[in-house]
PDB file of C-alpha atoms in Angstrom:
ATOM      1  CA  ASP V   1      24.343   6.366 -12.012  1.00  0.00           C
ATOM      2  CA  THR V   2      20.915   6.543 -10.653  1.00  0.00           C
ATOM      3  CA  GLU V   3      19.449   4.433  -7.703  1.00  0.00           C
ATOM      4  CA  VAL V   4      16.377   3.580 -10.005  1.00  0.00           C
ATOM      5  CA  THR V   5      17.316   0.977 -12.824  1.00  0.00           C
ATOM      6  CA  GLN V   6      15.360   0.782 -15.945  1.00  0.00           C
ATOM      7  CA  THR V   7      15.587  -1.724 -18.654  1.00  0.00           C
ATOM      8  CA  PRO V   8      15.899  -1.752 -21.631  1.00  0.00           C
ATOM      9  CA  LYS V   9      17.442   1.534 -22.343  1.00  0.00           C
ATOM     10  CA  HIS V  10      16.052   1.435 -25.939  1.00  0.00           C
ATOM     11  CA  LEU V  11      13.116  -0.393 -27.543  1.00  0.00           C
ATOM     12  CA  VAL V  12      11.729  -0.524 -30.910  1.00  0.00           C
ATOM     13  CA  MET V  13       8.544  -2.452 -31.357  1.00  0.00           C
ATOM     14  CA  GLY V  14       5.882  -2.882 -34.154  1.00  0.00           C
ATOM     15  CA  MET V  15       2.369  -2.165 -33.447  1.00  0.00           C
ATOM     16  CA  THR V  16       1.420  -5.758 -33.059  1.00  0.00           C
ATOM     17  CA  ASN V  17       4.174  -6.625 -30.524  1.00  0.00           C
ATOM     18  CA  LYS V  18       3.916  -7.345 -26.819  1.00  0.00           C
ATOM     19  CA  LYS V  19       6.955  -6.152 -24.697  1.00  0.00           C
ATOM     20  CA  SER V  20       7.576  -4.939 -21.157  1.00  0.00           C
ATOM     21  CA  LEU V  21       9.514  -2.333 -19.479  1.00  0.00           C
ATOM     22  CA  LYS V  22      11.223  -2.971 -16.173  1.00  0.00           C
ATOM     23  CA  CYS V  23      12.092  -0.825 -13.366  1.00  0.00           C
ATOM     24  CA  GLU V  24      14.037  -1.685 -10.024  1.00  0.00           C
ATOM     25  CA  GLN V  25      14.900   0.246  -6.872  1.00  0.00           C
ATOM     26  CA  HIS V  26      16.551  -0.954  -3.603  1.00  0.00           C
ATOM     27  CA  MET V  27      15.980   2.175  -1.577  1.00  0.00           C
ATOM     28  CA  GLY V  28      13.209   0.744   0.334  1.00  0.00           C
ATOM     29  CA  HIS V  29      10.902   3.173  -1.265  1.00  0.00           C
ATOM     30  CA  ARG V  30       7.045   2.336  -1.038  1.00  0.00           C
ATOM     31  CA  ALA V  31       5.923   4.494  -3.831  1.00  0.00           C
ATOM     32  CA  MET V  32       6.820   4.041  -7.346  1.00  0.00           C
ATOM     33  CA  TYR V  33       5.675   5.661 -10.657  1.00  0.00           C
ATOM     34  CA  TRP V  34       5.444   5.594 -14.344  1.00  0.00           C
ATOM     35  CA  TYR V  35       5.878   8.702 -16.421  1.00  0.00           C
ATOM     36  CA  LYS V  36       5.740   9.310 -20.235  1.00  0.00           C
ATOM     37  CA  GLN V  37       7.761  12.053 -21.445  1.00  0.00           C
ATOM     38  CA  LYS V  38       7.662  13.591 -25.124  1.00  0.00           C
ATOM     39  CA  ALA V  39      10.390  15.729 -26.387  1.00  0.00           C
ATOM     40  CA  LYS V  40      10.661  19.298 -24.953  1.00  0.00           C
ATOM     41  CA  LYS V  41       7.779  18.510 -22.561  1.00  0.00           C
ATOM     42  CA  PRO V  42       7.730  17.794 -18.893  1.00  0.00           C
ATOM     43  CA  PRO V  43       7.042  14.122 -17.660  1.00  0.00           C
ATOM     44  CA  GLU V  44       3.293  13.209 -17.703  1.00  0.00           C
ATOM     45  CA  LEU V  45       2.151  10.871 -14.805  1.00  0.00           C
ATOM     46  CA  MET V  46       0.741   7.692 -15.828  1.00  0.00           C
ATOM     47  CA  PHE V  47       0.381   5.293 -12.851  1.00  0.00           C
ATOM     48  CA  VAL V  48       1.112   5.544  -9.238  1.00  0.00           C
ATOM     49  CA  TYR V  49       1.930   2.417  -6.971  1.00  0.00           C
ATOM     50  CA  SER V  50       1.665   2.888  -3.217  1.00  0.00           C
ATOM     51  CA  TYR V  51       2.732  -0.046  -0.964  1.00  0.00           C
ATOM     52  CA  GLU V  52       2.330  -2.240  -4.059  1.00  0.00           C
ATOM     53  CA  LYS V  53      -1.184  -1.162  -4.807  1.00  0.00           C
ATOM     54  CA  LEU V  54      -2.226   0.961  -7.804  1.00  0.00           C
ATOM     55  CA  SER V  55      -3.375   4.057  -6.319  1.00  0.00           C
ATOM     56  CA  ILE V  56      -3.468   6.385  -9.492  1.00  0.00           C
ATOM     57  CA  ASN V  57      -4.234   5.640 -13.104  1.00  0.00           C
ATOM     58  CA  GLU V  58      -4.288   8.819 -15.072  1.00  0.00           C
ATOM     59  CA  SER V  59      -6.816   7.681 -17.527  1.00  0.00           C
ATOM     60  CA  VAL V  60      -4.100   5.726 -19.391  1.00  0.00           C
ATOM     61  CA  PRO V  61      -5.248   3.580 -22.386  1.00  0.00           C
ATOM     62  CA  SER V  62      -5.699   0.035 -21.584  1.00  0.00           C
ATOM     63  CA  ARG V  63      -2.750  -0.868 -24.064  1.00  0.00           C
ATOM     64  CA  PHE V  64      -0.431   0.065 -21.183  1.00  0.00           C
ATOM     65  CA  SER V  65      -0.741  -2.282 -18.174  1.00  0.00           C
ATOM     66  CA  PRO V  66       1.377  -1.761 -14.986  1.00  0.00           C
ATOM     67  CA  GLU V  67       2.318  -4.381 -12.540  1.00  0.00           C
ATOM     68  CA  CYS V  68       4.043  -4.128  -9.178  1.00  0.00           C
ATOM     69  CA  PRO V  69       5.220  -7.657  -8.161  1.00  0.00           C
ATOM     70  CA  ASN V  70       6.905  -6.531  -5.056  1.00  0.00           C
ATOM     71  CA  SER V  71       8.011  -3.371  -3.201  1.00  0.00           C
ATOM     72  CA  SER V  72      11.306  -3.259  -5.263  1.00  0.00           C
ATOM     73  CA  LEU V  73       9.886  -3.946  -8.907  1.00  0.00           C
ATOM     74  CA  LEU V  74       7.592  -2.038 -11.263  1.00  0.00           C
ATOM     75  CA  ASN V  75       6.698  -3.420 -14.704  1.00  0.00           C
ATOM     76  CA  LEU V  76       4.903  -1.739 -17.628  1.00  0.00           C
ATOM     77  CA  HIS V  77       3.458  -4.097 -20.070  1.00  0.00           C
ATOM     78  CA  LEU V  78       2.906  -2.957 -23.714  1.00  0.00           C
ATOM     79  CA  HIS V  79       0.552  -4.370 -26.162  1.00  0.00           C
ATOM     80  CA  ALA V  80      -0.745  -3.019 -29.545  1.00  0.00           C
ATOM     81  CA  LEU V  81       0.903   0.422 -29.146  1.00  0.00           C
ATOM     82  CA  GLN V  82       0.502   3.325 -31.668  1.00  0.00           C
ATOM     83  CA  PRO V  83       3.304   5.321 -33.268  1.00  0.00           C
ATOM     84  CA  GLU V  84       2.205   8.278 -31.091  1.00  0.00           C
ATOM     85  CA  ASP V  85       3.107   6.266 -27.971  1.00  0.00           C
ATOM     86  CA  SER V  86       6.771   6.772 -29.014  1.00  0.00           C
ATOM     87  CA  ALA V  87       8.367   8.728 -25.890  1.00  0.00           C
ATOM     88  CA  LEU V  88      10.903   8.239 -23.174  1.00  0.00           C
ATOM     89  CA  TYR V  89       9.252   6.305 -20.320  1.00  0.00           C
ATOM     90  CA  LEU V  90      10.326   7.208 -16.834  1.00  0.00           C
ATOM     91  CA  CYS V  91      10.096   5.097 -13.673  1.00  0.00           C
ATOM     92  CA  ALA V  92      10.406   6.864 -10.347  1.00  0.00           C
ATOM     93  CA  SER V  93      10.328   6.012  -6.746  1.00  0.00           C
ATOM     94  CA  SER V  94       9.842   7.923  -3.360  1.00  0.00           C
ATOM     95  CA  GLN V  95       9.876   6.968   0.217  1.00  0.00           C
ATOM     96  CA  ASP V  96       6.141   7.633   0.305  1.00  0.00           C
ATOM     97  CA  ARG V  97       3.475   9.497  -1.714  1.00  0.00           C
ATOM     98  CA  THR V  98       4.853  12.916  -0.532  1.00  0.00           C
ATOM     99  CA  GLY V  99       8.668  12.134  -0.663  1.00  0.00           C
ATOM    100  CA  GLN V 100      11.295  13.394  -3.054  1.00  0.00           C
ATOM    101  CA  HIS V 101      11.020  11.481  -6.515  1.00  0.00           C
ATOM    102  CA  HIS V 102      14.173   9.599  -7.639  1.00  0.00           C
ATOM    103  CA  PHE V 103      14.099   9.167 -11.344  1.00  0.00           C
ATOM    104  CA  GLY V 104      15.588   6.290 -13.491  1.00  0.00           C
ATOM    105  CA  ASN V 105      17.079   7.082 -16.935  1.00  0.00           C
ATOM    106  CA  GLY V 106      14.250   5.983 -18.706  1.00  0.00           C
ATOM    107  CA  THR V 107      13.444   3.671 -21.791  1.00  0.00           C
ATOM    108  CA  ARG V 108      13.362   5.329 -25.156  1.00  0.00           C
ATOM    109  CA  LEU V 109      10.494   3.692 -26.809  1.00  0.00           C
ATOM    110  CA  THR V 110       9.958   3.703 -30.687  1.00  0.00           C
ATOM    111  CA  VAL V 111       6.911   2.231 -31.954  1.00  0.00           C
ATOM    112  CA  THR V 112       6.912   1.502 -35.535  1.00  0.00           C
TER     113      THR V 112
ATOM    114  CA  GLN M   1      -5.550  25.930 -10.080  1.00  0.00           C
ATOM    115  CA  GLN M   2      -3.312  22.972 -10.438  1.00  0.00           C
ATOM    116  CA  GLN M   3      -0.874  24.733 -12.974  1.00  0.00           C
ATOM    117  CA  VAL M   4       2.622  25.825 -12.496  1.00  0.00           C
ATOM    118  CA  LYS M   5       3.719  28.511 -15.044  1.00  0.00           C
ATOM    119  CA  GLN M   6       7.465  28.562 -15.848  1.00  0.00           C
ATOM    120  CA  SER M   7       9.353  31.064 -17.868  1.00  0.00           C
ATOM    121  CA  PRO M   8      11.352  31.529 -20.031  1.00  0.00           C
ATOM    122  CA  GLN M   9      11.067  28.733 -22.331  1.00  0.00           C
ATOM    123  CA  SER M  10      14.568  28.926 -23.319  1.00  0.00           C
ATOM    124  CA  LEU M  11      17.600  30.934 -21.866  1.00  0.00           C
ATOM    125  CA  ILE M  12      21.231  31.563 -23.197  1.00  0.00           C
ATOM    126  CA  VAL M  13      23.691  33.040 -20.595  1.00  0.00           C
ATOM    127  CA  GLN M  14      27.372  33.593 -20.922  1.00  0.00           C
ATOM    128  CA  LYS M  15      29.790  31.542 -18.856  1.00  0.00           C
ATOM    129  CA  GLY M  16      30.171  32.984 -15.408  1.00  0.00           C
ATOM    130  CA  GLY M  17      26.890  34.854 -15.692  1.00  0.00           C
ATOM    131  CA  ILE M  18      23.543  34.365 -13.518  1.00  0.00           C
ATOM    132  CA  SER M  19      20.871  32.372 -14.934  1.00  0.00           C
ATOM    133  CA  ILE M  20      17.435  33.048 -13.572  1.00  0.00           C
ATOM    134  CA  ILE M  21      14.288  30.890 -14.181  1.00  0.00           C
ATOM    135  CA  ASN M  22      10.982  31.881 -12.608  1.00  0.00           C
ATOM    136  CA  CYS M  23       7.799  29.942 -11.827  1.00  0.00           C
ATOM    137  CA  ALA M  24       4.476  30.873 -10.512  1.00  0.00           C
ATOM    138  CA  TYR M  25       1.360  28.843  -8.999  1.00  0.00           C
ATOM    139  CA  GLU M  26      -2.151  29.358  -8.103  1.00  0.00           C
ATOM    140  CA  ASN M  27      -2.781  26.669  -5.445  1.00  0.00           C
ATOM    141  CA  THR M  28      -1.831  27.700  -2.079  1.00  0.00           C
ATOM    142  CA  ALA M  29      -2.086  24.140  -0.817  1.00  0.00           C
ATOM    143  CA  PHE M  30       1.071  23.175  -2.533  1.00  0.00           C
ATOM    144  CA  ASP M  31       3.652  22.199   0.160  1.00  0.00           C
ATOM    145  CA  TYR M  32       6.780  21.407  -1.607  1.00  0.00           C
ATOM    146  CA  PHE M  33       8.757  23.073  -4.567  1.00  0.00           C
ATOM    147  CA  PRO M  34      11.368  21.090  -6.226  1.00  0.00           C
ATOM    148  CA  TRP M  35      13.597  21.979  -9.073  1.00  0.00           C
ATOM    149  CA  TYR M  36      14.634  19.281 -11.411  1.00  0.00           C
ATOM    150  CA  GLN M  37      17.637  19.153 -13.751  1.00  0.00           C
ATOM    151  CA  GLN M  38      17.516  17.046 -16.887  1.00  0.00           C
ATOM    152  CA  PHE M  39      20.357  16.306 -19.388  1.00  0.00           C
ATOM    153  CA  PRO M  40      19.615  14.813 -22.793  1.00  0.00           C
ATOM    154  CA  GLY M  41      19.018  11.098 -22.707  1.00  0.00           C
ATOM    155  CA  LYS M  42      18.790  10.998 -18.859  1.00  0.00           C
ATOM    156  CA  GLY M  43      16.042  11.226 -16.132  1.00  0.00           C
ATOM    157  CA  PRO M  44      15.160  14.245 -14.202  1.00  0.00           C
ATOM    158  CA  ALA M  45      17.274  14.583 -11.243  1.00  0.00           C
ATOM    159  CA  LEU M  46      16.331  16.636  -7.975  1.00  0.00           C
ATOM    160  CA  LEU M  47      18.548  19.652  -8.013  1.00  0.00           C
ATOM    161  CA  ILE M  48      17.145  21.661  -4.947  1.00  0.00           C
ATOM    162  CA  ALA M  49      13.847  21.986  -3.243  1.00  0.00           C
ATOM    163  CA  ILE M  50      12.053  24.414  -0.841  1.00  0.00           C
ATOM    164  CA  ARG M  51       9.169  24.304   1.526  1.00  0.00           C
ATOM    165  CA  PRO M  52       6.679  27.396   1.664  1.00  0.00           C
ATOM    166  CA  ASP M  53       7.687  28.286   5.070  1.00  0.00           C
ATOM    167  CA  VAL M  54      11.134  29.337   3.878  1.00  0.00           C
ATOM    168  CA  SER M  55      12.111  32.489   1.790  1.00  0.00           C
ATOM    169  CA  GLU M  56      15.448  31.360   0.362  1.00  0.00           C
ATOM    170  CA  LYS M  57      17.584  28.152   0.148  1.00  0.00           C
ATOM    171  CA  LYS M  58      21.023  28.052  -1.354  1.00  0.00           C
ATOM    172  CA  GLU M  59      23.150  24.997  -2.168  1.00  0.00           C
ATOM    173  CA  GLY M  60      26.462  25.723  -3.716  1.00  0.00           C
ATOM    174  CA  ARG M  61      25.908  27.947  -6.787  1.00  0.00           C
ATOM    175  CA  PHE M  62      22.028  27.124  -6.726  1.00  0.00           C
ATOM    176  CA  THR M  63      19.542  29.296  -4.866  1.00  0.00           C
ATOM    177  CA  ILE M  64      15.824  29.154  -4.693  1.00  0.00           C
ATOM    178  CA  SER M  65      13.885  32.264  -3.860  1.00  0.00           C
ATOM    179  CA  PHE M  66      10.277  31.952  -2.583  1.00  0.00           C
ATOM    180  CA  ASN M  67       7.721  34.556  -2.387  1.00  0.00           C
ATOM    181  CA  LYS M  68       4.779  33.143  -0.796  1.00  0.00           C
ATOM    182  CA  SER M  69       2.552  36.216  -1.136  1.00  0.00           C
ATOM    183  CA  ALA M  70       3.277  36.562  -4.808  1.00  0.00           C
ATOM    184  CA  LYS M  71       2.955  32.870  -5.207  1.00  0.00           C
ATOM    185  CA  GLN M  72       6.107  32.947  -7.142  1.00  0.00           C
ATOM    186  CA  PHE M  73       9.481  31.115  -6.949  1.00  0.00           C
ATOM    187  CA  SER M  74      12.786  31.276  -8.942  1.00  0.00           C
ATOM    188  CA  LEU M  75      16.076  29.389  -9.597  1.00  0.00           C
ATOM    189  CA  HIS M  76      19.195  31.303  -9.474  1.00  0.00           C
ATOM    190  CA  ILE M  77      22.428  29.674 -10.900  1.00  0.00           C
ATOM    191  CA  MET M  78      25.358  31.795 -10.040  1.00  0.00           C
ATOM    192  CA  ASP M  79      28.672  31.618 -11.959  1.00  0.00           C
ATOM    193  CA  SER M  80      26.832  29.630 -14.672  1.00  0.00           C
ATOM    194  CA  GLN M  81      29.261  26.900 -16.368  1.00  0.00           C
ATOM    195  CA  PRO M  82      28.732  24.987 -19.794  1.00  0.00           C
ATOM    196  CA  GLY M  83      28.062  21.874 -17.697  1.00  0.00           C
ATOM    197  CA  ASP M  84      24.882  23.458 -16.331  1.00  0.00           C
ATOM    198  CA  SER M  85      23.358  23.453 -19.908  1.00  0.00           C
ATOM    199  CA  ALA M  86      20.310  21.288 -19.502  1.00  0.00           C
ATOM    200  CA  THR M  87      16.726  21.502 -19.241  1.00  0.00           C
ATOM    201  CA  TYR M  88      15.166  22.807 -15.866  1.00  0.00           C
ATOM    202  CA  PHE M  89      11.773  21.988 -14.704  1.00  0.00           C
ATOM    203  CA  CYS M  90      10.119  23.669 -11.466  1.00  0.00           C
ATOM    204  CA  ALA M  91       7.437  21.630  -9.988  1.00  0.00           C
ATOM    205  CA  ALA M  92       4.980  21.834  -7.133  1.00  0.00           C
ATOM    206  CA  THR M  93       3.537  19.015  -4.842  1.00  0.00           C
ATOM    207  CA  LEU M  94       0.431  18.333  -3.031  1.00  0.00           C
ATOM    208  CA  TYR M  95      -0.256  14.710  -3.676  1.00  0.00           C
ATOM    209  CA  GLN M  96       1.532  14.589  -6.806  1.00  0.00           C
ATOM    210  CA  LEU M  97       4.089  16.510  -8.832  1.00  0.00           C
ATOM    211  CA  ILE M  98       2.708  19.437 -11.034  1.00  0.00           C
ATOM    212  CA  TRP M  99       5.380  20.406 -13.466  1.00  0.00           C
ATOM    213  CA  GLY M 100       6.264  23.476 -15.201  1.00  0.00           C
ATOM    214  CA  ALA M 101       6.784  23.550 -18.886  1.00  0.00           C
ATOM    215  CA  GLY M 102      10.498  23.574 -18.556  1.00  0.00           C
ATOM    216  CA  THR M 103      13.325  25.817 -19.527  1.00  0.00           C
ATOM    217  CA  LYS M 104      16.237  24.802 -21.757  1.00  0.00           C
ATOM    218  CA  LEU M 105      19.186  26.665 -20.475  1.00  0.00           C
ATOM    219  CA  ILE M 106      22.419  27.167 -22.769  1.00  0.00           C
ATOM    220  CA  ILE M 107      25.644  28.457 -21.114  1.00  0.00           C
ATOM    221  CA  LYS M 108      27.854  29.741 -23.875  1.00  0.00           C
ATOM    222  CA  PRO M 109      31.607  29.486 -23.098  1.00  0.00           C
TER     223      PRO M 109
END
């Protein structure tokens, strides 16, 4: 079991749907991350929150919208996704921006 | 300058053998070099990491060798076991993780 919990584990959505991915950590970490991982590739950084403020947005399309309601929670809101957005979405946290990343097991997203 | 080059792409090793995965980097400002292990359907998990002021770090069967002058580092898995079969990523950090491309390791019984 990981210390970073992601829900749901699997998600299938149509291109017109709106859905949200959720991530929770209770390690007191102040940095949280969203990554996208395609098969046989390393994770690609999407967003970084540091002390609940968005500090990095790696030119991600606006159909992905992150939210950090508090220091333990991180959401990723999805709207009007494309089939090429199908991937494993990973959340991670670290004590601060320079610390060790702890990853969740991801949400496997399929866009139909 | 921000790249980390990892090789080989895939590796098959007999049970009990030594698995070796290599990485190279260009940016001398990188200050932390972790290795992640990822099983299918799971997130990456930190396996072992090293800072550039140390030439070797060992944790159980896993060893990182670090060559600062050559800007290379490698992961050695001694007495490789079928349970070690996974994808391994090297990485380097400055303000964020820069990932290698990954190595799919298969340990044959």
